[in-house]
Amino acid sequence: MSGRIAVGVLGATGMVGQEFLVQLVDHPWFELTWIGASERSAGKRYRDATSWRLPAPRPAEVANMVVDTVSPGHAPKLVFSGLDASVAGEVETAFAKAGHIVVSNARNHRMDPVVPLIIPEINADHLRLLPAQGASKGWSGRIVTNPNCSTVVLAMAVAPLRQFGLQQIIVSTLQAVSGAGYPGVASLDIVGNVVPVVQGEEQKIETETKKILGHATNEGVEPHAVTVSASTTRVPIINGHTEIVTVSLESDPGPAALIAALRSFSGRPQEIGLPSAPPQPLIYFDEADRPQPRLDVDRSRGMAVCIGRLRACPVLDYKFVAMGHNTVRGAAGAAVLNAELLRIDGALD
Amino acid sequence: MSGRIAVGVLGATGMVGQEFLVQLVDHPWFELTWIGASERSAGKRYRDATSWRLPAPRPAEVANMVVDTVSPGHAPKLVFSGLDASVAGEVETAFAKAGHIVVSNARNHRMDPVVPLIIPEINADHLRLLPAQGASKGWSGRIVTNPNCSTVVLAMAVAPLRQFGLQQIIVSTLQAVSGAGYPGVASLDIVGNVVPVVQGEEQKIETETKKILGHATNEGVEPHAVTVSASTTRVPIINGHTEIVTVSLESDPGPAALIAALRSFSGRPQEIGLPSAPPQPLIYFDEADRPQPRLDVDRSRGMAVCIGRLRACPVLDYKFVAMGHNTVRGAAGAAVLNAELLRIDGALD
Amino acid sequence: MSGRIAVGVLGATGMVGQEFLVQLVDHPWFELTWIGASERSAGKRYRDATSWRLPAPRPAEVANMVVDTVSPGHAPKLVFSGLDASVAGEVETAFAKAGHIVVSNARNHRMDPVVPLIIPEINADHLRLLPAQGASKGWSGRIVTNPNCSTVVLAMAVAPLRQFGLQQIIVSTLQAVSGAGYPGVASLDIVGNVVPVVQGEEQKIETETKKILGHATNEGVEPHAVTVSASTTRVPIINGHTEIVTVSLESDPGPAALIAALRSFSGRPQEIGLPSAPPQPLIYFDEADRPQPRLDVDRSRGMAVCIGRLRACPVLDYKFVAMGHNTVRGAAGAAVLNAELLRIDGALD
Amino acid sequence: MSGRIAVGVLGATGMVGQEFLVQLVDHPWFELTWIGASERSAGKRYRDATSWRLPAPRPAEVANMVVDTVSPGHAPKLVFSGLDASVAGEVETAFAKAGHIVVSNARNHRMDPVVPLIIPEINADHLRLLPAQGASKGWSGRIVTNPNCSTVVLAMAVAPLRQFGLQQIIVSTLQAVSGAGYPGVASLDIVGNVVPVVQGEEQKIETETKKILGHATNEGVEPHAVTVSASTTRVPIINGHTEIVTVSLESDPGPAALIAALRSFSGRPQEIGLPSAPPQPLIYFDEADRPQPRLDVDRSRGMAVCIGRLRACPVLDYKFVAMGHNTVRGAAGAAVLNAELLRIDGALD
């Protein structure tokens, strides 16, 4: 295993943490050497500290690893954070102060002006914020974040539309329960039901999207001018957020050109061949009834966003459906792709 | 039972037909005396012709009724139609020609210029089309229709907004499987899944809504000027269509006035006390996570439309969530309410 | 409201507590005058203390009632207990000591030799234990219990088979999520899944059934000699426990006689006309694919147990399917029926 | 691709046919060269003839293959049959007469005395029936079958118990909807519901299990003496049949020895290294709440049967839970494994 970079996972026992472990098994560049979790788990072997909830088997190599506390004493330089927002803010700051590169899925630092909020296919260049982050925070380490799971699907789907003057977005989401962690959504609330809100996520979609699509300088990010209106719902499925997207554009290239733009969308991960990069970030379906979570959520190992049904909208300009894997492309897979990008473009020694 | 009006049900063995039977049991004004269905069922006792799929028990009084063919020989003057669209057009015309009053849930005649498309709380006055219908068609009977199940929920929710200059609607639906009849949606398509389209329904929502909200003269209906854009999805629940509605208005009365307008909305059924009329057609919830199908679909015996989450939209003006029972308020209950209205306002001898 | 007996509900904010409130609204004999819950809720109005999770609306009359602590100071003599097992044991004992009649759904006292474990159709005579309970415990009040939700369905289904020499029972359950309370089962564990165990319930079914079917003297209960083997599973439905029951009998009356025995089964509640008694405790379906939770769980307002598919078993003697409403017949409705029985047969003051 | 054996699939457009295509993509020994389906599909390209319903993408190489009729003119010698039972009997016989080796998932020929009903881990030696099949039928080809999807799970789970004198089995199944094909189970029947029967499957489980576990001579199969009693149910999940199994044994080795026997169970496919063979046919879980379909159905690419919760039964001797993938181990994967076995042990030129 020589040559692989040692990495750690903060919050390794939670749902995002478990997904991190799955993503990191047999990773060609990273080797998991350290796991941290709350006081309740610290000191136990991972197998004893965790109720494993993923279909992918618990990686054999972590079963006997001893869980450390979430303090930066023994962790490797590069750590992934799947921490809950209730603690992620302080812990991640402590790690950055102590010199760690924190690649975080938590919401706490996403909107900080000098913290990059990255989807590598869209805004790999936002890593240019990192020097300013060190300077302004006085940290020897850094924090890099990925967006909320619903934001990832939306931002990737609309990124290719910027060239046509993306002005407005109205999005309605149908979100899977895995996005809420474990135990998360009570079964009494969702079996045979729809819950017409996912608390707190509408604001994230409306603000994070603008930052991701925005223009970064060395000091900060000028948010994209697009106006975003989000309505969220929870539906009784395990994985896959479906989003009904309606947009207005300054120019109308026609549906064929829009679909071509979606299909040909590609970015830095594809250019430099990052290990977790989907060959085609956006998969457009010609079938009238796609994408569907059950059939399409695992395309490109959960890293592609699936799109279909693009057609004219009589109120705004176009509408379509986007769907992506909320715990892979929308969480752990997103962070791993960010870390891969950092290794190449991060100018980190 | 003297004094009750004899009624029949066309398509009595299907899902809408079954719901008609449940709605008509113990109805104070109507007495079911005749049932018709396809050749396959004709001549059999209802109990033998039907695979009963509703939780409400099959009414004891229909169990031994013999199913007739769907031809107008022996049917009473007033018939409800739960026929499939593949046959409803011709059969309903034949009944109207033969002098029957056909109160139909089928889509076939809804957009005919001289056929009223009625939600009694909104446009009871559209019955004024009936004389023109007789004259132009040369029928001694008449056809009156109710909207598509998704349209009912939307049209009722936006009807009170007309006073503020309703201009545009973008609606995303999350529809229950019962709307597709039986066998309808295959379980392999919907268990643990979302299907991002309900074939054919978007156009119905976009056109029917304008007719219902429009202005009727003696000759036809001037559609309302509102522009409607619909996106439909199917979700794995049994009953209750949830709709995410975004609207633009000419004037902005503020959210409190809008909610007050929803709560005070009332119409002809409430005014004249129709038996199936919900006391309050629109129920607005202050709770942040309502309405929910599992909790709210049966409010006012399934005849109310439930609304919640009204708030400003940064793209259009306001957004909110509406939910209603698709086979009651959206189908059989809608037709029964129409028939009740006809009895009072129909000027039918 | 004069003439109705004042009652209270312990644990009124939980799921069983909520169901109690629904069962007690408009009850002809009982009037809810007091509600108690944990310290967290005490002192608040019920509407503020409770996240209401039932489709039946929260009764208007309780909305503004102030929640008391679960101590016997101000409660009426008759109290229903929907307390969680973690606290029910001590609290119910305190109330019994203080002179209250506690009609409990909690498991804690069920297997106490001098506490009646009652299904009124089966063993109303077990109330004869009450004097011994007072004597041996030194309580001025009393505790009466109903069984676990899975036990109720099984015990009712096999009670009529005792006359044929009931010897062995193998039962497999498919249990709804509402049986676990709120938040209860995590949606990640059950959406699109089966969990092959309901922790702790197999032992309850195996022991409670024998006590219920047993013979009571003034001092205790001789358990029925039947041997019971239970396997439990959780399935993704809201209400209704389905149970696959296989039995061996000393004598074989043939399937027709067995079905007749099920259909004609009746007990003390039917004899004396208790308000919550289903007219027919066991509903046997001739259809090959019934009972089904979605279609049948609300029969007789959720108080009947539904049975179908009785046929010979090549290993034991007969097998069949039973299904009942786990939070009504299996919990709150069961307790209310017990309280009704107590009023008539309880020989209390 | 030289060196691979050409194979065809009968019924290639159905659900089992689709699963066959997925199993055969990149198969090291077999190369799909021909597909047949009903008249409705014949002559069309596969992509146009099929509504693809699997998450695994439709193999690119079949998209443009032209569907043939299900007659033996142009098919390769080895054909897999995923035909519906309504036509499988005659079609498979026609292919066998015409010299084809038919490896069938259909039920029609399973119980024919000279047709092997194979689970290679259990009864690979039943292939010795093949010469007698040719002689008695006068076919130049042969038919080999795999069991019903529920039978596979049960037979594999109890096969290691034969050494302890397996005498009786009572099994309750909780079956996924994919077992019924497409459209199969109507969503209205199963969303939020349990259906207490899978028509026709109980008899298959009770008879097929005895044949599979039986002793084959050159002329036929002496069924195993075990008595089997099956009760089936359908639950709202996509893949994975869960089975509650209770058994009686002549000798009692104790639970530890039974679990060891399950874990060490292995057979001909493991011995000779068949490509589709799971390394360990039975996976026993120590966790108290496993196996679960959502977490465990894809173990060993869906070819392992998962077992848990083995414990004493107070009525018979032991009870446990078994779960397996009904369309892989229970259908297409089972047939492919049979074909692999045939290539090695089939004595077919």
PDB file of C-alpha atoms in Angstrom, chain A residues 7-196:
ATOM      1  CA  VAL A   7      -6.543   9.757   5.447  1.00  0.00           C
ATOM      2  CA  GLY A   8      -8.896   9.869   8.388  1.00  0.00           C
ATOM      3  CA  VAL A   9     -12.655  10.120   8.745  1.00  0.00           C
ATOM      4  CA  LEU A  10     -14.320  12.355  11.320  1.00  0.00           C
ATOM      5  CA  GLY A  11     -17.755  11.086  12.332  1.00  0.00           C
ATOM      6  CA  ALA A  12     -16.961   7.619  11.050  1.00  0.00           C
ATOM      7  CA  THR A  13     -19.856   5.873  12.765  1.00  0.00           C
ATOM      8  CA  GLY A  14     -22.677   7.959  11.265  1.00  0.00           C
ATOM      9  CA  MET A  15     -24.353   7.383   7.935  1.00  0.00           C
ATOM     10  CA  VAL A  16     -22.113   9.750   5.979  1.00  0.00           C
ATOM     11  CA  GLY A  17     -19.127   8.333   7.799  1.00  0.00           C
ATOM     12  CA  GLN A  18     -20.107   4.819   6.789  1.00  0.00           C
ATOM     13  CA  GLU A  19     -20.448   5.935   3.186  1.00  0.00           C
ATOM     14  CA  PHE A  20     -16.965   7.491   3.419  1.00  0.00           C
ATOM     15  CA  LEU A  21     -15.547   4.148   4.481  1.00  0.00           C
ATOM     16  CA  VAL A  22     -17.180   2.435   1.516  1.00  0.00           C
ATOM     17  CA  GLN A  23     -15.876   5.083  -0.875  1.00  0.00           C
ATOM     18  CA  LEU A  24     -12.356   4.795   0.525  1.00  0.00           C
ATOM     19  CA  VAL A  25     -12.035   1.004   0.401  1.00  0.00           C
ATOM     20  CA  ASP A  26      -9.512   0.157  -2.301  1.00  0.00           C
ATOM     21  CA  HIS A  27      -9.163   3.810  -3.235  1.00  0.00           C
ATOM     22  CA  PRO A  28      -6.125   4.094  -5.493  1.00  0.00           C
ATOM     23  CA  TRP A  29      -4.805   7.266  -3.859  1.00  0.00           C
ATOM     24  CA  PHE A  30      -6.058   7.244  -0.271  1.00  0.00           C
ATOM     25  CA  GLU A  31      -5.591   4.809   2.551  1.00  0.00           C
ATOM     26  CA  LEU A  32      -7.816   4.988   5.594  1.00  0.00           C
ATOM     27  CA  THR A  33      -5.646   4.897   8.681  1.00  0.00           C
ATOM     28  CA  TRP A  34      -7.638   6.726  11.321  1.00  0.00           C
ATOM     29  CA  ILE A  35     -11.270   7.121  12.370  1.00  0.00           C
ATOM     30  CA  GLY A  36     -12.757   9.492  14.882  1.00  0.00           C
ATOM     31  CA  ALA A  37     -16.183   9.725  16.425  1.00  0.00           C
ATOM     32  CA  SER A  38     -18.010  11.032  19.474  1.00  0.00           C
ATOM     33  CA  GLU A  39     -17.041  10.281  23.063  1.00  0.00           C
ATOM     34  CA  ARG A  40     -19.621   7.521  23.136  1.00  0.00           C
ATOM     35  CA  SER A  41     -17.707   5.562  20.497  1.00  0.00           C
ATOM     36  CA  ALA A  42     -14.140   6.595  21.242  1.00  0.00           C
ATOM     37  CA  GLY A  43     -11.956   3.798  22.510  1.00  0.00           C
ATOM     38  CA  LYS A  44     -14.115   1.063  21.050  1.00  0.00           C
ATOM     39  CA  ARG A  45     -13.330  -1.044  18.035  1.00  0.00           C
ATOM     40  CA  TYR A  46     -15.248   0.206  15.006  1.00  0.00           C
ATOM     41  CA  ARG A  47     -17.266  -2.998  14.787  1.00  0.00           C
ATOM     42  CA  ASP A  48     -18.497  -2.522  18.338  1.00  0.00           C
ATOM     43  CA  ALA A  49     -19.121   1.206  18.025  1.00  0.00           C
ATOM     44  CA  THR A  50     -21.211   1.127  14.874  1.00  0.00           C
ATOM     45  CA  SER A  51     -24.584  -0.089  13.762  1.00  0.00           C
ATOM     46  CA  TRP A  52     -23.721  -0.629  10.101  1.00  0.00           C
ATOM     47  CA  ARG A  53     -26.669   0.443   7.905  1.00  0.00           C
ATOM     48  CA  LEU A  54     -25.356   0.166   4.326  1.00  0.00           C
ATOM     49  CA  PRO A  55     -25.865  -2.669   1.850  1.00  0.00           C
ATOM     50  CA  ALA A  56     -22.180  -2.470   0.947  1.00  0.00           C
ATOM     51  CA  PRO A  57     -20.497  -4.628   3.591  1.00  0.00           C
ATOM     52  CA  ARG A  58     -18.524  -2.929   6.335  1.00  0.00           C
ATOM     53  CA  PRO A  59     -14.938  -2.930   5.070  1.00  0.00           C
ATOM     54  CA  ALA A  60     -13.044  -5.726   6.758  1.00  0.00           C
ATOM     55  CA  GLU A  61     -10.019  -3.536   7.382  1.00  0.00           C
ATOM     56  CA  VAL A  62     -11.895  -1.082   9.616  1.00  0.00           C
ATOM     57  CA  ALA A  63     -13.677  -3.647  11.752  1.00  0.00           C
ATOM     58  CA  ASN A  64     -10.956  -3.754  14.335  1.00  0.00           C
ATOM     59  CA  MET A  65      -9.706  -0.184  14.064  1.00  0.00           C
ATOM     60  CA  VAL A  66     -10.092   1.655  17.349  1.00  0.00           C
ATOM     61  CA  VAL A  67     -12.180   4.793  17.207  1.00  0.00           C
ATOM     62  CA  ASP A  68     -10.366   7.927  18.313  1.00  0.00           C
ATOM     63  CA  THR A  69     -11.947  11.085  19.658  1.00  0.00           C
ATOM     64  CA  VAL A  70     -12.569  13.931  17.223  1.00  0.00           C
ATOM     65  CA  SER A  71      -9.509  15.875  18.255  1.00  0.00           C
ATOM     66  CA  PRO A  72      -6.518  16.433  16.038  1.00  0.00           C
ATOM     67  CA  GLY A  73      -3.848  14.632  18.016  1.00  0.00           C
ATOM     68  CA  HIS A  74      -3.261  11.424  16.050  1.00  0.00           C
ATOM     69  CA  ALA A  75      -5.135  12.004  12.825  1.00  0.00           C
ATOM     70  CA  PRO A  76      -3.363  12.099   9.469  1.00  0.00           C
ATOM     71  CA  LYS A  77      -3.080  15.403   7.660  1.00  0.00           C
ATOM     72  CA  LEU A  78      -6.010  14.775   5.318  1.00  0.00           C
ATOM     73  CA  VAL A  79      -9.314  14.122   7.027  1.00  0.00           C
ATOM     74  CA  PHE A  80     -12.817  13.758   5.694  1.00  0.00           C
ATOM     75  CA  SER A  81     -15.620  15.122   7.839  1.00  0.00           C
ATOM     76  CA  GLY A  82     -18.987  13.426   8.019  1.00  0.00           C
ATOM     77  CA  LEU A  83     -19.728  15.122  11.317  1.00  0.00           C
ATOM     78  CA  ASP A  84     -23.171  16.269  12.309  1.00  0.00           C
ATOM     79  CA  ALA A  85     -23.673  20.014  11.977  1.00  0.00           C
ATOM     80  CA  SER A  86     -24.170  20.302  15.729  1.00  0.00           C
ATOM     81  CA  VAL A  87     -20.454  19.681  16.269  1.00  0.00           C
ATOM     82  CA  ALA A  88     -18.819  20.050  12.854  1.00  0.00           C
ATOM     83  CA  GLY A  89     -18.186  23.781  13.115  1.00  0.00           C
ATOM     84  CA  GLU A  90     -15.889  23.697  16.108  1.00  0.00           C
ATOM     85  CA  VAL A  91     -14.233  20.375  15.425  1.00  0.00           C
ATOM     86  CA  GLU A  92     -13.363  21.207  11.840  1.00  0.00           C
ATOM     87  CA  THR A  93     -11.951  24.554  12.909  1.00  0.00           C
ATOM     88  CA  ALA A  94      -9.799  22.828  15.503  1.00  0.00           C
ATOM     89  CA  PHE A  95      -8.436  20.458  12.877  1.00  0.00           C
ATOM     90  CA  ALA A  96      -7.719  23.277  10.426  1.00  0.00           C
ATOM     91  CA  LYS A  97      -5.927  25.229  13.144  1.00  0.00           C
ATOM     92  CA  ALA A  98      -3.860  22.143  13.890  1.00  0.00           C
ATOM     93  CA  GLY A  99      -2.716  21.945  10.299  1.00  0.00           C
ATOM     94  CA  HIS A 100      -5.138  19.426   8.833  1.00  0.00           C
ATOM     95  CA  ILE A 101      -6.771  19.560   5.442  1.00  0.00           C
ATOM     96  CA  VAL A 102     -10.422  19.038   6.249  1.00  0.00           C
ATOM     97  CA  VAL A 103     -12.609  17.905   3.353  1.00  0.00           C
ATOM     98  CA  SER A 104     -16.031  18.379   4.806  1.00  0.00           C
ATOM     99  CA  ASN A 105     -19.571  17.391   3.983  1.00  0.00           C
ATOM    100  CA  ALA A 106     -20.978  19.431   6.879  1.00  0.00           C
ATOM    101  CA  ARG A 107     -22.877  22.639   6.278  1.00  0.00           C
ATOM    102  CA  ASN A 108     -21.144  24.780   8.901  1.00  0.00           C
ATOM    103  CA  HIS A 109     -18.344  26.364   6.877  1.00  0.00           C
ATOM    104  CA  ARG A 110     -19.889  26.156   3.404  1.00  0.00           C
ATOM    105  CA  MET A 111     -20.912  29.780   3.167  1.00  0.00           C
ATOM    106  CA  ASP A 112     -17.771  31.195   4.781  1.00  0.00           C
ATOM    107  CA  PRO A 113     -16.367  33.676   2.236  1.00  0.00           C
ATOM    108  CA  VAL A 114     -12.924  32.094   2.205  1.00  0.00           C
ATOM    109  CA  VAL A 115     -13.979  28.459   2.320  1.00  0.00           C
ATOM    110  CA  PRO A 116     -14.311  26.860  -1.111  1.00  0.00           C
ATOM    111  CA  LEU A 117     -17.662  25.181  -1.750  1.00  0.00           C
ATOM    112  CA  ILE A 118     -16.689  22.844  -4.518  1.00  0.00           C
ATOM    113  CA  ILE A 119     -18.271  20.693  -7.198  1.00  0.00           C
ATOM    114  CA  PRO A 120     -15.137  19.886  -9.169  1.00  0.00           C
ATOM    115  CA  GLU A 121     -16.897  19.699 -12.536  1.00  0.00           C
ATOM    116  CA  ILE A 122     -18.166  23.265 -12.007  1.00  0.00           C
ATOM    117  CA  ASN A 123     -15.823  25.353  -9.930  1.00  0.00           C
ATOM    118  CA  ALA A 124     -12.515  23.587  -9.393  1.00  0.00           C
ATOM    119  CA  ASP A 125     -10.928  27.022  -9.685  1.00  0.00           C
ATOM    120  CA  HIS A 126     -12.540  28.102  -6.389  1.00  0.00           C
ATOM    121  CA  LEU A 127      -9.611  26.367  -4.710  1.00  0.00           C
ATOM    122  CA  ARG A 128      -7.851  29.669  -5.325  1.00  0.00           C
ATOM    123  CA  LEU A 129      -9.541  30.816  -2.115  1.00  0.00           C
ATOM    124  CA  LEU A 130      -7.259  28.585  -0.078  1.00  0.00           C
ATOM    125  CA  PRO A 131      -4.348  30.984   0.390  1.00  0.00           C
ATOM    126  CA  ALA A 132      -6.737  33.719   1.534  1.00  0.00           C
ATOM    127  CA  GLN A 133      -8.322  31.231   3.911  1.00  0.00           C
ATOM    128  CA  GLY A 134      -5.001  30.544   5.548  1.00  0.00           C
ATOM    129  CA  ALA A 135      -4.174  34.203   5.752  1.00  0.00           C
ATOM    130  CA  SER A 136      -7.481  35.467   7.082  1.00  0.00           C
ATOM    131  CA  LYS A 137      -8.081  32.626   9.522  1.00  0.00           C
ATOM    132  CA  GLY A 138      -4.536  32.162  10.638  1.00  0.00           C
ATOM    133  CA  TRP A 139      -4.872  28.420  10.090  1.00  0.00           C
ATOM    134  CA  SER A 140      -1.979  26.251   9.014  1.00  0.00           C
ATOM    135  CA  GLY A 141      -4.560  23.798   7.673  1.00  0.00           C
ATOM    136  CA  ARG A 142      -7.548  24.344   5.424  1.00  0.00           C
ATOM    137  CA  ILE A 143     -11.229  23.500   5.055  1.00  0.00           C
ATOM    138  CA  VAL A 144     -12.830  22.571   1.739  1.00  0.00           C
ATOM    139  CA  THR A 145     -16.534  21.788   1.554  1.00  0.00           C
ATOM    140  CA  ASN A 146     -19.069  20.161  -0.743  1.00  0.00           C
ATOM    141  CA  PRO A 147     -22.679  21.275  -0.990  1.00  0.00           C
ATOM    142  CA  ASN A 148     -25.868  19.971   0.518  1.00  0.00           C
ATOM    143  CA  CYS A 149     -27.121  16.824  -1.238  1.00  0.00           C
ATOM    144  CA  SER A 150     -30.016  18.618  -2.950  1.00  0.00           C
ATOM    145  CA  THR A 151     -27.795  21.455  -4.067  1.00  0.00           C
ATOM    146  CA  VAL A 152     -25.342  19.126  -5.813  1.00  0.00           C
ATOM    147  CA  VAL A 153     -28.029  17.674  -8.053  1.00  0.00           C
ATOM    148  CA  LEU A 154     -29.408  21.092  -8.932  1.00  0.00           C
ATOM    149  CA  ALA A 155     -26.098  22.869  -9.423  1.00  0.00           C
ATOM    150  CA  MET A 156     -24.717  20.172 -11.704  1.00  0.00           C
ATOM    151  CA  ALA A 157     -27.898  20.129 -13.781  1.00  0.00           C
ATOM    152  CA  VAL A 158     -27.948  23.889 -14.337  1.00  0.00           C
ATOM    153  CA  ALA A 159     -24.200  24.492 -14.664  1.00  0.00           C
ATOM    154  CA  PRO A 160     -24.217  23.892 -18.451  1.00  0.00           C
ATOM    155  CA  LEU A 161     -27.057  26.402 -18.807  1.00  0.00           C
ATOM    156  CA  ARG A 162     -24.958  29.352 -17.618  1.00  0.00           C
ATOM    157  CA  GLN A 163     -23.756  29.910 -21.165  1.00  0.00           C
ATOM    158  CA  PHE A 164     -27.347  30.728 -22.142  1.00  0.00           C
ATOM    159  CA  GLY A 165     -27.782  33.342 -19.440  1.00  0.00           C
ATOM    160  CA  LEU A 166     -29.246  31.463 -16.499  1.00  0.00           C
ATOM    161  CA  GLN A 167     -31.523  33.897 -14.687  1.00  0.00           C
ATOM    162  CA  GLN A 168     -34.099  32.101 -12.553  1.00  0.00           C
ATOM    163  CA  ILE A 169     -34.623  28.648 -11.106  1.00  0.00           C
ATOM    164  CA  ILE A 170     -37.692  27.198  -9.462  1.00  0.00           C
ATOM    165  CA  VAL A 171     -36.966  23.752  -8.056  1.00  0.00           C
ATOM    166  CA  SER A 172     -39.167  21.238  -6.259  1.00  0.00           C
ATOM    167  CA  THR A 173     -37.383  18.303  -4.631  1.00  0.00           C
ATOM    168  CA  LEU A 174     -38.549  14.789  -3.779  1.00  0.00           C
ATOM    169  CA  GLN A 175     -35.891  13.664  -1.328  1.00  0.00           C
ATOM    170  CA  ALA A 176     -34.940  10.198  -0.115  1.00  0.00           C
ATOM    171  CA  VAL A 177     -34.788   9.347   3.578  1.00  0.00           C
ATOM    172  CA  SER A 178     -31.088   8.498   3.643  1.00  0.00           C
ATOM    173  CA  GLY A 179     -30.370  12.202   3.410  1.00  0.00           C
ATOM    174  CA  ALA A 180     -31.489  12.591   7.006  1.00  0.00           C
ATOM    175  CA  GLY A 181     -28.972  10.217   8.532  1.00  0.00           C
ATOM    176  CA  TYR A 182     -29.764   7.561  11.112  1.00  0.00           C
ATOM    177  CA  PRO A 183     -32.212   7.233  12.812  1.00  0.00           C
ATOM    178  CA  GLY A 184     -33.280  10.315  10.858  1.00  0.00           C
ATOM    179  CA  VAL A 185     -36.825  10.259   9.569  1.00  0.00           C
ATOM    180  CA  ALA A 186     -39.260   8.228  11.676  1.00  0.00           C
ATOM    181  CA  SER A 187     -40.980   5.520   9.667  1.00  0.00           C
ATOM    182  CA  LEU A 188     -44.363   6.686  10.994  1.00  0.00           C
ATOM    183  CA  ASP A 189     -43.718   9.991   9.246  1.00  0.00           C
ATOM    184  CA  ILE A 190     -42.853   8.637   5.831  1.00  0.00           C
ATOM    185  CA  VAL A 191     -44.132   5.107   5.159  1.00  0.00           C
ATOM    186  CA  GLY A 192     -47.041   5.631   2.745  1.00  0.00           C
ATOM    187  CA  ASN A 193     -46.651   9.371   3.058  1.00  0.00           C
ATOM    188  CA  VAL A 194     -45.121  12.562   1.688  1.00  0.00           C
ATOM    189  CA  VAL A 195     -43.732  15.195   4.062  1.00  0.00           C
ATOM    190  CA  PRO A 196     -43.977  18.599   2.384  1.00  0.00           C
TER     191      PRO A 196
END
